[in-house]
Short mmCIF file of C-alpha atoms and ligand atoms in Angstrom, two decimals:
data_model
loop_
_atom_site.label_atom_id
_atom_site.label_comp_id
_atom_site.label_asym_id
_atom_site.label_seq_id
_atom_site.Cartn_x
_atom_site.Cartn_y
_atom_site.Cartn_z
CA MET A 1 116.49 -68.26 187.63
CA PRO A 2 117.13 -70.68 184.89
CA PRO A 3 114.62 -70.61 182.06
CA ILE A 4 112.06 -73.31 182.28
CA GLU A 5 112.34 -75.62 179.26
CA SER A 6 109.06 -76.38 177.66
CA PRO A 7 108.34 -80.11 177.04
CA GLU A 8 107.86 -79.34 173.29
CA ALA A 9 111.35 -77.85 173.05
CA THR A 10 112.94 -80.94 174.68
CA SER A 11 111.18 -83.39 172.37
CA LEU A 12 112.13 -81.27 169.34
CA GLU A 13 115.77 -81.36 170.37
CA SER A 14 115.81 -85.11 170.88
CA GLU A 15 114.06 -85.60 167.56
CA LEU A 16 116.76 -83.41 165.97
CA ALA A 17 119.52 -85.39 167.70
CA ARG A 18 117.99 -88.64 166.48
CA ARG A 19 117.87 -87.35 162.90
CA VAL A 20 121.46 -86.16 163.01
CA GLN A 21 122.54 -89.54 164.30
CA SER A 22 120.69 -91.44 161.61
CA LEU A 23 122.06 -89.05 158.98
CA GLU A 24 125.55 -89.76 160.26
CA THR A 25 124.90 -93.50 160.07
CA VAL A 26 123.73 -93.14 156.49
CA LEU A 27 126.73 -91.00 155.65
CA ALA A 28 129.04 -93.55 157.17
CA THR A 29 127.65 -96.22 154.86
CA VAL A 30 127.88 -94.05 151.77
CA VAL A 31 131.28 -92.53 152.32
CA ASP A 32 134.16 -93.59 154.51
CA PHE A 33 134.90 -90.29 156.13
CA ASN A 34 132.83 -87.16 156.74
CA TYR A 35 133.65 -83.90 158.39
CA SER A 36 133.14 -80.14 158.18
CA PHE A 37 135.24 -76.98 158.37
CA ASP A 38 134.62 -73.55 159.80
CA ARG A 39 135.48 -70.27 158.08
CA GLU A 40 139.12 -70.55 159.15
CA GLY A 41 139.43 -73.93 157.58
CA ARG A 42 139.47 -75.74 160.93
CA PHE A 43 137.60 -78.96 161.60
CA SER A 44 134.21 -78.28 163.19
CA TYR A 45 133.03 -81.88 162.90
CA VAL A 46 134.95 -85.14 162.33
CA ASN A 47 133.48 -88.64 162.14
CA LYS A 48 135.11 -91.53 163.94
CA ALA A 49 136.42 -93.19 160.78
CA LEU A 50 138.56 -90.19 159.85
CA ALA A 51 139.81 -89.82 163.42
CA ASP A 52 140.66 -93.57 163.43
CA LEU A 53 142.58 -93.20 160.18
CA LEU A 54 144.72 -90.49 161.80
CA LEU A 55 144.97 -92.43 165.08
CA ARG A 56 143.15 -89.67 166.97
CA THR A 57 139.77 -89.01 168.56
CA PRO A 58 137.19 -86.78 166.83
CA ALA A 59 137.20 -84.39 169.82
CA SER A 60 140.98 -83.92 169.66
CA MET A 61 140.72 -82.81 166.02
CA ILE A 62 138.06 -80.15 166.43
CA GLY A 63 139.49 -76.64 166.00
CA LEU A 64 142.64 -77.84 164.17
CA ASN A 65 143.53 -77.38 160.50
CA PHE A 66 145.41 -79.82 158.22
CA HIS A 67 148.80 -78.26 159.00
CA GLU A 68 148.21 -78.55 162.70
CA LEU A 69 147.14 -82.14 162.25
CA GLY A 70 150.57 -82.86 160.75
CA TYR A 71 149.53 -83.50 157.14
CA PRO A 72 152.43 -83.27 154.68
CA THR A 73 152.92 -79.54 153.97
CA GLU A 74 152.17 -79.71 150.27
CA LEU A 75 148.94 -81.65 150.73
CA ALA A 76 147.85 -79.55 153.73
CA THR A 77 148.40 -76.31 151.76
CA ARG A 78 146.42 -77.68 148.81
CA LEU A 79 143.52 -78.79 151.00
CA GLN A 80 143.40 -75.48 152.94
CA ARG A 81 143.33 -73.58 149.64
CA GLN A 82 140.55 -75.75 148.34
CA ILE A 83 138.45 -75.12 151.50
CA GLU A 84 139.02 -71.38 151.06
CA PHE A 85 138.01 -71.70 147.40
CA VAL A 86 134.67 -73.28 148.33
CA PHE A 87 134.07 -70.60 150.98
CA THR A 88 134.75 -67.79 148.50
CA THR A 89 133.10 -69.16 145.35
CA GLY A 90 130.32 -71.26 146.84
CA GLU A 91 131.18 -73.99 144.37
CA THR A 92 131.46 -77.69 145.12
CA LEU A 93 134.97 -79.06 144.67
CA ARG A 94 135.98 -82.63 143.84
CA ASP A 95 139.51 -83.97 143.84
CA GLU A 96 141.58 -86.98 144.77
CA THR A 97 144.92 -87.57 146.45
CA PRO A 98 147.24 -90.30 147.58
CA PHE A 99 147.61 -90.28 151.34
CA THR A 100 149.73 -92.25 153.72
CA ALA A 101 147.65 -93.01 156.78
CA ALA A 102 149.09 -93.26 160.28
CA GLY A 103 149.21 -97.05 159.85
CA GLY A 104 151.81 -96.62 157.11
CA GLU A 105 149.73 -97.84 154.16
CA THR A 106 149.44 -95.45 151.22
CA GLY A 107 145.94 -95.28 149.83
CA TYR A 108 144.04 -93.25 147.28
CA TYR A 109 141.22 -91.01 148.42
CA GLU A 110 138.52 -89.17 146.52
CA TYR A 111 136.99 -86.20 148.34
CA VAL A 112 134.29 -83.58 147.84
CA PHE A 113 133.98 -80.24 149.63
CA VAL A 114 130.43 -78.80 149.59
CA PRO A 115 129.39 -75.32 150.83
CA ALA A 116 126.58 -75.15 153.40
CA PHE A 117 124.51 -71.99 153.15
CA ALA A 118 122.84 -70.19 156.09
CA ASP A 119 119.37 -68.66 155.74
CA ASP A 120 120.89 -65.30 154.78
CA GLY A 121 122.70 -66.95 151.87
CA ALA A 122 126.11 -66.73 153.47
CA ILE A 123 128.31 -69.81 153.61
CA ASN A 124 128.65 -70.81 157.23
CA MET A 125 130.56 -74.04 156.78
CA VAL A 126 132.06 -76.41 154.26
CA ALA A 127 131.09 -80.08 154.58
CA GLY A 128 133.45 -82.69 153.33
CA SER A 129 133.32 -86.35 152.58
CA THR A 130 136.09 -88.67 151.51
CA ARG A 131 136.00 -92.15 150.05
CA ASP A 132 138.81 -94.72 149.93
CA ILE A 133 139.34 -95.51 146.25
CA THR A 134 142.60 -97.45 146.64
CA GLU A 135 141.17 -100.64 145.15
CA ARG A 136 139.54 -98.85 142.22
CA LYS A 137 142.76 -96.96 141.58
CA ARG A 138 144.77 -100.20 141.70
CA ILE A 139 142.49 -101.76 139.10
CA GLU A 140 142.61 -98.61 136.97
CA LEU A 141 146.42 -98.57 137.13
CA ALA A 142 146.68 -102.28 136.34
CA LEU A 143 144.32 -101.80 133.40
CA LYS A 144 146.31 -98.86 132.16
CA GLU A 145 149.54 -100.81 132.51
CA SER A 146 148.20 -103.81 130.61
CA GLU A 147 146.81 -101.42 127.99
CA HIS A 148 150.31 -99.99 127.63
CA LYS A 149 151.84 -103.41 127.44
CA LEU A 150 149.33 -104.51 124.85
CA HIS A 151 149.98 -101.37 122.88
CA ASP A 152 153.74 -101.96 123.09
CA GLN A 153 153.32 -105.54 121.97
CA GLU A 154 151.09 -104.51 119.10
CA GLU A 155 153.62 -101.88 118.10
CA ARG A 156 156.49 -104.37 118.24
CA LEU A 157 154.49 -106.89 116.25
CA ARG A 158 153.60 -104.24 113.69
CA LEU A 159 157.26 -103.24 113.34
CA ALA A 160 158.35 -106.87 113.01
CA LEU A 161 155.67 -107.53 110.41
CA ASN A 162 156.68 -104.41 108.49
CA ALA A 163 160.36 -105.33 108.68
CA GLY A 164 159.60 -108.77 107.30
CA ASN A 165 157.24 -107.33 104.68
CA CYS A 166 154.62 -109.49 106.28
CA GLY A 167 150.84 -109.20 106.06
CA THR A 168 148.29 -110.63 108.48
CA TRP A 169 144.97 -112.35 107.88
CA ASP A 170 142.08 -113.54 109.99
CA TRP A 171 139.59 -116.10 108.75
CA ASP A 172 136.25 -116.39 110.53
CA VAL A 173 135.41 -120.05 110.02
CA ALA A 174 131.68 -119.66 110.83
CA THR A 175 131.04 -116.91 108.27
CA ASN A 176 133.77 -118.23 105.97
CA ARG A 177 135.18 -114.75 105.44
CA VAL A 178 138.77 -113.60 105.56
CA THR A 179 139.99 -110.20 106.69
CA TRP A 180 143.34 -109.05 105.29
CA SER A 181 145.79 -106.39 106.39
CA GLU A 182 146.71 -103.93 103.64
CA ARG A 183 150.03 -105.68 102.99
CA VAL A 184 148.30 -108.95 102.01
CA TYR A 185 146.53 -107.12 99.16
CA ASP A 186 149.94 -105.91 97.90
CA LEU A 187 151.33 -109.44 98.16
CA HIS A 188 148.50 -110.75 95.98
CA GLY A 189 148.98 -107.91 93.52
CA ILE A 190 145.50 -106.45 94.03
CA LYS A 191 144.00 -103.36 95.66
CA PRO A 192 141.81 -103.32 98.79
CA GLY A 193 138.27 -103.74 97.50
CA GLU A 194 139.29 -106.16 94.74
CA PHE A 195 138.91 -109.06 97.15
CA ASN A 196 135.69 -109.21 99.16
CA GLY A 197 136.85 -111.67 101.81
CA ALA A 198 134.98 -114.74 100.53
CA VAL A 199 137.17 -117.83 100.79
CA GLU A 200 136.03 -119.14 97.36
CA ASP A 201 137.30 -115.91 95.79
CA PHE A 202 140.62 -116.30 97.58
CA THR A 203 141.29 -119.60 95.80
CA LYS A 204 140.79 -117.79 92.47
CA LEU A 205 143.87 -115.68 93.27
CA ILE A 206 146.12 -118.74 93.64
CA HIS A 207 148.00 -120.37 90.77
CA PRO A 208 145.74 -123.22 89.49
CA ASP A 209 148.48 -125.82 90.04
CA ASP A 210 148.72 -124.89 93.72
CA VAL A 211 145.03 -124.50 94.65
CA HIS A 212 144.54 -128.16 95.52
CA ARG A 213 147.65 -128.30 97.75
CA VAL A 214 146.63 -125.15 99.64
CA ALA A 215 143.06 -126.43 100.17
CA GLU A 216 144.37 -129.78 101.41
CA THR A 217 146.77 -128.11 103.85
CA ILE A 218 143.99 -125.94 105.28
CA GLN A 219 141.68 -128.93 105.62
CA ALA A 220 144.34 -131.04 107.33
CA CYS A 221 145.05 -128.23 109.75
CA LEU A 222 141.34 -127.80 110.60
CA THR A 223 140.74 -131.51 111.16
CA LYS A 224 144.02 -132.81 112.52
CA GLY A 225 145.20 -129.67 114.31
CA GLY A 226 148.75 -128.33 114.29
CA ASP A 227 150.00 -125.20 112.62
CA TYR A 228 149.29 -124.29 109.03
CA ALA A 229 152.20 -123.58 106.71
CA VAL A 230 152.12 -123.62 102.94
CA GLU A 231 153.86 -122.01 99.98
CA PHE A 232 152.00 -121.22 96.80
CA ARG A 233 152.26 -119.15 93.65
CA VAL A 234 150.17 -116.10 92.88
CA PRO A 235 149.91 -114.79 89.32
CA HIS A 236 149.89 -110.97 89.35
CA LEU A 237 148.00 -108.94 86.76
CA ASN A 238 151.27 -107.64 85.27
CA GLY A 239 152.25 -111.22 84.39
CA ASP A 240 154.65 -111.75 87.32
CA ILE A 241 154.32 -114.95 89.25
CA ARG A 242 155.20 -114.47 92.91
CA TRP A 243 155.77 -117.13 95.57
CA LEU A 244 153.96 -116.47 98.85
CA SER A 245 154.54 -118.26 102.11
CA THR A 246 151.84 -118.32 104.74
CA ASN A 247 151.73 -119.55 108.34
CA GLY A 248 148.59 -119.84 110.41
CA ARG A 249 147.10 -121.21 113.59
CA VAL A 250 143.57 -122.41 114.32
CA ILE A 251 141.69 -120.95 117.28
CA ARG A 252 139.10 -123.38 118.68
CA ASP A 253 136.12 -123.07 121.02
CA GLY A 254 135.76 -124.94 124.31
CA GLU A 255 134.70 -128.09 122.46
CA GLY A 256 137.65 -128.00 120.09
CA ARG A 257 135.66 -126.75 117.09
CA PRO A 258 137.65 -124.36 114.89
CA ILE A 259 136.26 -120.85 115.07
CA ARG A 260 139.03 -118.74 113.59
CA MET A 261 142.27 -119.11 111.81
CA VAL A 262 144.84 -116.32 111.99
CA GLY A 263 148.21 -116.01 110.34
CA THR A 264 150.81 -114.14 108.36
CA THR A 265 151.80 -114.07 104.69
CA TRP A 266 155.03 -112.91 103.08
CA ASP A 267 156.78 -113.01 99.71
CA THR A 268 159.41 -115.74 99.24
CA THR A 269 160.03 -115.31 95.51
CA ASP A 270 163.61 -114.08 95.97
CA ARG A 271 164.44 -116.87 98.41
CA LYS A 272 162.95 -119.44 96.01
CA GLU A 273 165.01 -117.98 93.19
CA THR A 274 168.21 -118.15 95.29
CA GLU A 275 167.38 -121.72 96.32
CA LYS A 276 166.85 -122.70 92.69
CA ASN A 277 170.15 -121.11 91.66
CA LEU A 278 172.01 -122.79 94.49
CA LEU A 279 170.52 -126.15 93.57
CA GLN A 280 171.48 -125.60 89.95
CA GLN A 281 175.03 -124.63 90.99
CA ALA A 282 175.32 -127.70 93.21
CA GLU A 283 174.12 -129.88 90.32
CA ASP A 284 176.61 -128.24 87.91
CA LEU A 285 179.40 -128.67 90.42
CA TRP A 286 178.54 -132.31 90.96
CA ARG A 287 178.44 -132.91 87.20
CA SER A 288 181.77 -131.18 86.58
CA ASN A 289 183.32 -133.15 89.48
CA GLN A 290 182.04 -136.35 87.96
CA GLU A 291 183.44 -135.36 84.58
CA LEU A 292 186.79 -134.50 86.14
CA ALA A 293 186.94 -137.79 88.00
CA GLU A 294 186.00 -139.60 84.80
CA PHE A 295 188.71 -137.74 82.94
CA ALA A 296 191.33 -138.55 85.60
CA TYR A 297 190.34 -142.19 85.46
CA VAL A 298 190.40 -142.47 81.69
CA ALA A 299 193.63 -140.47 81.39
CA SER A 300 195.50 -142.49 84.00
CA HIS A 301 194.09 -145.73 82.63
CA ASP A 302 195.10 -144.89 79.06
CA LEU A 303 198.55 -143.69 80.19
CA LYS A 304 199.32 -147.09 81.66
CA GLU A 305 199.63 -148.83 78.30
CA PRO A 306 202.24 -146.52 76.63
CA LEU A 307 204.07 -146.33 79.94
CA ARG A 308 204.30 -150.10 80.14
CA LYS A 309 205.69 -150.11 76.61
CA VAL A 310 208.32 -147.47 77.46
CA ALA A 311 209.27 -149.40 80.61
CA ASN A 312 209.62 -152.66 78.69
CA TYR A 313 211.75 -151.14 75.96
CA ALA A 314 213.86 -149.29 78.51
CA GLN A 315 214.53 -152.61 80.23
CA LEU A 316 215.48 -154.24 76.92
CA LEU A 317 217.77 -151.30 76.18
CA VAL A 318 219.44 -151.60 79.60
CA ARG A 319 220.08 -155.30 79.06
CA ARG A 320 221.46 -154.72 75.59
CA VAL A 321 223.79 -151.84 76.25
CA SER A 322 224.71 -152.30 79.91
CA ASN A 323 228.08 -153.84 79.04
CA ASP A 324 228.97 -151.17 76.48
CA ILE A 325 228.18 -147.93 78.29
CA ASP A 326 230.27 -145.94 80.71
CA GLY A 327 229.35 -144.79 84.20
CA GLU A 328 227.61 -141.62 83.05
CA GLY A 329 225.45 -143.56 80.56
CA GLN A 330 224.50 -145.97 83.36
CA ARG A 331 223.41 -143.01 85.52
CA TYR A 332 221.17 -141.78 82.72
CA LEU A 333 219.58 -145.20 82.44
CA ASP A 334 219.02 -145.32 86.23
CA HIS A 335 217.28 -141.92 86.01
CA ILE A 336 215.03 -143.20 83.23
CA GLN A 337 214.13 -146.28 85.24
CA GLY A 338 213.56 -144.28 88.43
CA GLY A 339 211.33 -141.83 86.58
CA LEU A 340 209.35 -144.64 85.03
CA GLU A 341 208.81 -146.31 88.40
CA ARG A 342 207.60 -143.06 89.94
CA MET A 343 205.25 -142.47 87.05
CA GLN A 344 203.86 -145.97 87.46
CA HIS A 345 203.19 -145.30 91.17
CA LEU A 346 201.62 -141.97 90.37
CA ILE A 347 199.30 -143.46 87.80
CA ASP A 348 198.34 -146.33 90.11
CA ASP A 349 197.55 -143.90 92.92
CA LEU A 350 195.62 -141.60 90.62
CA LEU A 351 193.61 -144.53 89.37
CA ALA A 352 192.88 -145.58 92.95
CA TYR A 353 191.81 -142.02 93.77
CA SER A 354 189.53 -141.59 90.78
CA ARG A 355 188.01 -145.04 91.28
CA LEU A 356 186.81 -143.77 94.66
CA SER A 357 184.87 -140.97 92.95
CA ASN A 358 183.05 -143.38 90.66
CA GLY A 359 182.79 -146.36 92.96
CA GLU A 360 179.90 -147.28 95.21
CA LYS A 361 180.09 -147.64 98.96
CA GLN A 362 178.85 -151.26 99.06
CA SER A 363 178.92 -151.27 102.84
CA GLN A 364 179.06 -154.46 104.85
CA THR A 365 180.19 -155.40 108.33
CA VAL A 366 183.96 -155.27 108.44
CA GLU A 367 186.12 -156.60 111.30
CA ILE A 368 188.86 -153.98 111.52
CA ASP A 369 190.94 -156.48 113.49
CA GLU A 370 191.04 -158.73 110.43
CA VAL A 371 191.77 -155.79 108.14
CA LEU A 372 194.77 -154.88 110.28
CA THR A 373 196.11 -158.44 110.26
CA GLN A 374 195.88 -158.44 106.48
CA VAL A 375 197.56 -155.02 106.17
CA THR A 376 200.45 -155.86 108.51
CA GLY A 377 200.94 -159.07 106.47
CA ASP A 378 201.13 -157.06 103.25
CA LEU A 379 203.62 -154.63 104.82
CA GLU A 380 205.80 -157.39 106.25
CA THR A 381 208.88 -156.45 104.19
CA ALA A 382 208.72 -152.75 105.01
CA MET A 383 208.20 -153.58 108.70
CA ALA A 384 211.10 -155.99 108.79
CA GLN A 385 213.41 -153.53 107.03
CA SER A 386 212.58 -150.71 109.43
CA GLY A 387 212.25 -152.86 112.55
CA ALA A 388 208.72 -151.53 113.08
CA THR A 389 206.41 -152.86 115.78
CA ILE A 390 202.65 -152.47 115.64
CA THR A 391 200.41 -152.87 118.67
CA ARG A 392 196.65 -152.55 118.75
CA ASP A 393 193.71 -152.41 121.19
CA ALA A 394 190.59 -154.47 120.64
CA LEU A 395 189.14 -152.98 117.46
CA PRO A 396 185.44 -152.72 116.62
CA THR A 397 183.52 -153.73 113.51
CA VAL A 398 182.38 -150.99 111.15
CA SER A 399 179.94 -150.70 108.29
CA ALA A 400 182.02 -150.08 105.14
CA ASN A 401 183.52 -151.57 102.01
CA PRO A 402 186.34 -153.94 103.15
CA LEU A 403 188.60 -152.87 100.27
CA HIS A 404 188.25 -149.24 101.34
CA MET A 405 189.20 -150.15 104.91
CA GLN A 406 192.25 -152.00 103.69
CA GLN A 407 193.34 -149.03 101.57
CA LEU A 408 192.78 -146.64 104.48
CA PHE A 409 194.82 -148.58 107.06
CA GLN A 410 197.48 -149.51 104.52
CA ASN A 411 198.09 -145.85 103.62
CA LEU A 412 198.23 -144.68 107.24
CA ILE A 413 200.46 -147.49 108.48
CA SER A 414 202.85 -147.31 105.54
CA ASN A 415 203.17 -143.56 106.15
CA ALA A 416 203.84 -144.27 109.85
CA ILE A 417 206.66 -146.61 108.79
CA LYS A 418 207.95 -144.33 106.03
CA PHE A 419 208.11 -141.01 107.89
CA ARG A 420 210.46 -142.24 110.62
CA ASP A 421 213.70 -140.84 111.97
CA SER A 422 216.66 -142.97 113.11
CA ARG A 423 214.49 -144.89 115.60
CA ALA A 424 212.56 -148.02 114.70
CA PRO A 425 208.87 -147.18 114.16
CA VAL A 426 206.51 -147.91 117.06
CA ILE A 427 202.92 -147.79 115.90
CA HIS A 428 199.75 -148.15 117.93
CA VAL A 429 196.20 -148.53 116.58
CA SER A 430 193.21 -147.98 118.84
CA ALA A 431 189.54 -146.99 118.72
CA VAL A 432 186.95 -145.35 120.96
CA GLU A 433 183.24 -144.85 120.53
CA LYS A 434 181.93 -141.28 120.37
CA ASP A 435 178.46 -140.01 119.45
CA GLY A 436 177.55 -143.32 117.82
CA LEU A 437 180.70 -143.35 115.67
CA CYS A 438 183.98 -145.27 116.02
CA VAL A 439 186.93 -142.93 116.23
CA PHE A 440 190.12 -144.78 115.24
CA SER A 441 193.64 -143.55 115.82
CA VAL A 442 196.96 -144.55 114.29
CA ALA A 443 199.85 -143.16 116.35
CA ASP A 444 203.53 -143.28 115.44
CA ASN A 445 206.86 -142.11 116.92
CA GLY A 446 208.11 -140.69 113.61
CA ILE A 447 209.34 -137.31 112.37
CA GLY A 448 206.10 -135.49 113.15
CA ILE A 449 204.50 -132.56 111.29
CA GLU A 450 204.48 -128.78 111.85
CA PRO A 451 200.96 -128.10 113.25
CA LYS A 452 200.37 -125.36 110.62
CA TYR A 453 200.58 -128.00 107.85
CA LEU A 454 198.15 -130.43 109.47
CA ASP A 455 195.26 -129.38 107.20
CA GLN A 456 197.38 -129.24 104.04
CA ILE A 457 198.52 -132.84 104.06
CA PHE A 458 195.04 -134.19 103.23
CA LYS A 459 194.98 -132.28 99.93
CA ILE A 460 195.95 -134.19 96.82
CA PHE A 461 199.68 -133.86 95.79
CA HIS A 462 200.55 -131.99 99.01
CA ARG A 463 203.83 -133.29 100.41
CA LEU A 464 206.03 -131.76 103.07
CA HIS A 465 209.30 -133.43 102.10
CA GLY A 466 211.50 -133.81 99.07
CA ARG A 467 211.29 -137.02 97.12
CA GLU A 468 215.00 -137.69 97.73
CA ARG A 469 214.32 -138.28 101.42
CA TYR A 470 210.85 -139.82 101.43
CA THR A 471 209.34 -141.37 98.31
CA GLY A 472 205.67 -140.88 97.55
CA THR A 473 203.07 -139.29 95.30
CA GLY A 474 201.15 -137.10 97.77
CA ILE A 475 197.89 -138.93 97.04
CA GLY A 476 197.73 -141.38 99.98
CA LEU A 477 196.08 -139.09 102.56
CA ALA A 478 193.73 -137.62 99.93
CA ILE A 479 192.54 -141.17 99.30
CA CYS A 480 192.10 -141.71 103.07
CA LYS A 481 190.05 -138.49 103.31
CA LYS A 482 187.85 -139.48 100.40
CA ILE A 483 187.21 -142.94 101.88
CA VAL A 484 186.34 -141.63 105.32
CA GLU A 485 184.04 -138.91 103.90
CA THR A 486 182.27 -141.50 101.74
CA TYR A 487 180.91 -142.91 105.02
CA GLY A 488 180.08 -139.51 106.48
CA GLY A 489 183.19 -139.53 108.73
CA LYS A 490 186.04 -137.08 109.30
CA ILE A 491 189.81 -137.43 109.30
CA TRP A 492 192.34 -135.24 111.11
CA ALA A 493 195.76 -135.41 112.72
CA THR A 494 197.65 -134.08 115.73
CA SER A 495 201.41 -133.82 115.65
CA LYS A 496 204.57 -131.90 116.49
CA PRO A 497 207.93 -132.10 114.72
CA ASP A 498 210.05 -134.91 116.22
CA ALA A 499 207.23 -135.94 118.55
CA GLY A 500 205.39 -138.42 116.35
CA SER A 501 201.94 -138.05 114.75
CA THR A 502 198.49 -139.43 115.47
CA PHE A 503 195.92 -139.74 112.69
CA PHE A 504 192.27 -139.92 113.76
CA PHE A 505 189.22 -140.81 111.69
CA SER A 506 185.59 -141.60 112.41
CA LEU A 507 183.48 -144.29 110.79
CA PRO A 508 179.96 -145.57 111.39
CA ARG A 509 179.68 -148.59 113.70
CA ALA A 510 178.48 -151.81 112.18
P1 ADP B 1 202.92 -139.44 100.41
O1 ADP B 1 203.04 -140.39 101.56
O2 ADP B 1 202.84 -140.15 99.12
O3 ADP B 1 203.92 -138.37 100.43
P2 ADP B 1 200.44 -138.73 101.65
O4 ADP B 1 199.24 -138.07 101.06
O5 ADP B 1 200.27 -140.07 102.23
O6 ADP B 1 201.54 -138.70 100.53
O7 ADP B 1 201.02 -137.77 102.75
C1 ADP B 1 201.16 -136.39 102.48
C2 ADP B 1 202.28 -135.82 103.30
O8 ADP B 1 201.91 -135.80 104.69
C3 ADP B 1 203.54 -136.61 103.29
O9 ADP B 1 204.33 -136.26 102.19
C4 ADP B 1 204.21 -136.20 104.59
O10 ADP B 1 204.88 -134.99 104.43
C5 ADP B 1 203.05 -136.02 105.51
N1 ADP B 1 202.78 -137.21 106.34
C6 ADP B 1 201.88 -138.16 106.12
N2 ADP B 1 201.88 -139.09 107.09
C7 ADP B 1 202.85 -138.72 107.97
C8 ADP B 1 203.37 -139.26 109.18
N3 ADP B 1 202.89 -140.39 109.71
N4 ADP B 1 204.36 -138.59 109.81
C9 ADP B 1 204.86 -137.45 109.30
N5 ADP B 1 204.42 -136.90 108.14
C10 ADP B 1 203.43 -137.52 107.48
#
């Protein structure tokens, strides 16, 4: 006969069931998963959430351990050991683990295993609860990563500042106090503690002649915005005067009011010294160039007079003795006259060259078309003798001294006529516009030039041929170079032996 259940017992049981259910509901809100294990480390209770995570039902998990549930071996072994640990020691255990759920997503889980004691003090089960901490972990990792990055950046900045012997400063505009890195104290020649951070005291460290400029720069930066950059001198206690360079940037609040100014300072004394020396050297060089040009001018000018006298007397001598001397004597006289003529050319060219060094640009609009008409008129005889033809494209106007332009084209075209082979010279002048400049070209069909000598020919007195074959002083192209460079242009040539040459030069457009 089955035992008769008393009504009290039934109501007690239902009350108990109700409590368990509400406890489970509470648990479910506090933690994601809860469960318990028996002595063998097998599930004795599993809530629905955990079963869902493993794509199972709670009932199908009861009586199984982590290995049997197909957890990765390493994790299952660790968890089983931890359950055993709680059973043997009676201690609560907390841990966390990554876990890839049946859905494929890897999450982070924090879990706690707690012993449950029976009345006799023995542990009869271990209760567990697990919480999904994936999001927290993600934030923690991101924080750690940005901390690392920040640290790396700081380290790199510190190294860069050290390498550049650079100090940093930070000026709090509201309190009007400046904080310096240790290096800035060195740069000012004082020790930490000798400057208290007050801006007024900072100005006392600056050379009196520079204080006003520094203050103005700071003020302009605060009011008008932009970056702050200024160089100033700092007298050190040992008597040295050092140049410091400082760069800064203003940090403003939401309304654009300056709140802080941060920046770097470094020593530029050596650079300043080098700059000063270079400037001095450039000045010396310019002066000695001027003196040299002056000397060349005066020398060639003064040589003209005695030369004229020698030439005149030589001519008189020729007239007087020409009937009385023999063939050899006549040859000597021809040599004298030839030498005198060459010397006259040389002196004229030298004078023209040195005049360019002293002369002014005096630029005006010049029609190159007209210049070319004039030049071909002047070279009429040479053109007729050689049978030269000159063609030209439409030529632009430039901004230059017309006499310079005449000299330039005259030298290039007379060279194009002079350095010819057996053929009659065919010369073409054209111009294109490039980067706001006019690039002219004078092309001929003459003897051409070895490419390796193309740079040499623009140097004064550099000639590639003997005087017996082609007359000349070796100054013409040097004059052309000087003229073109006076206007900020360039001159160059392309050529091959026996294939003609083309001379190019650039000049500013009118
Ligand atoms: P010069 O004409 O008095 O010799 P330049 O300074 O005008 O001096 O020219 C230097 C040298 O460059 C010339 O001696 C010659 O060897 C070479 N050269 C100049 N123009 C031409 C050209 N159009 N064709 C071939 N060679 C040339």
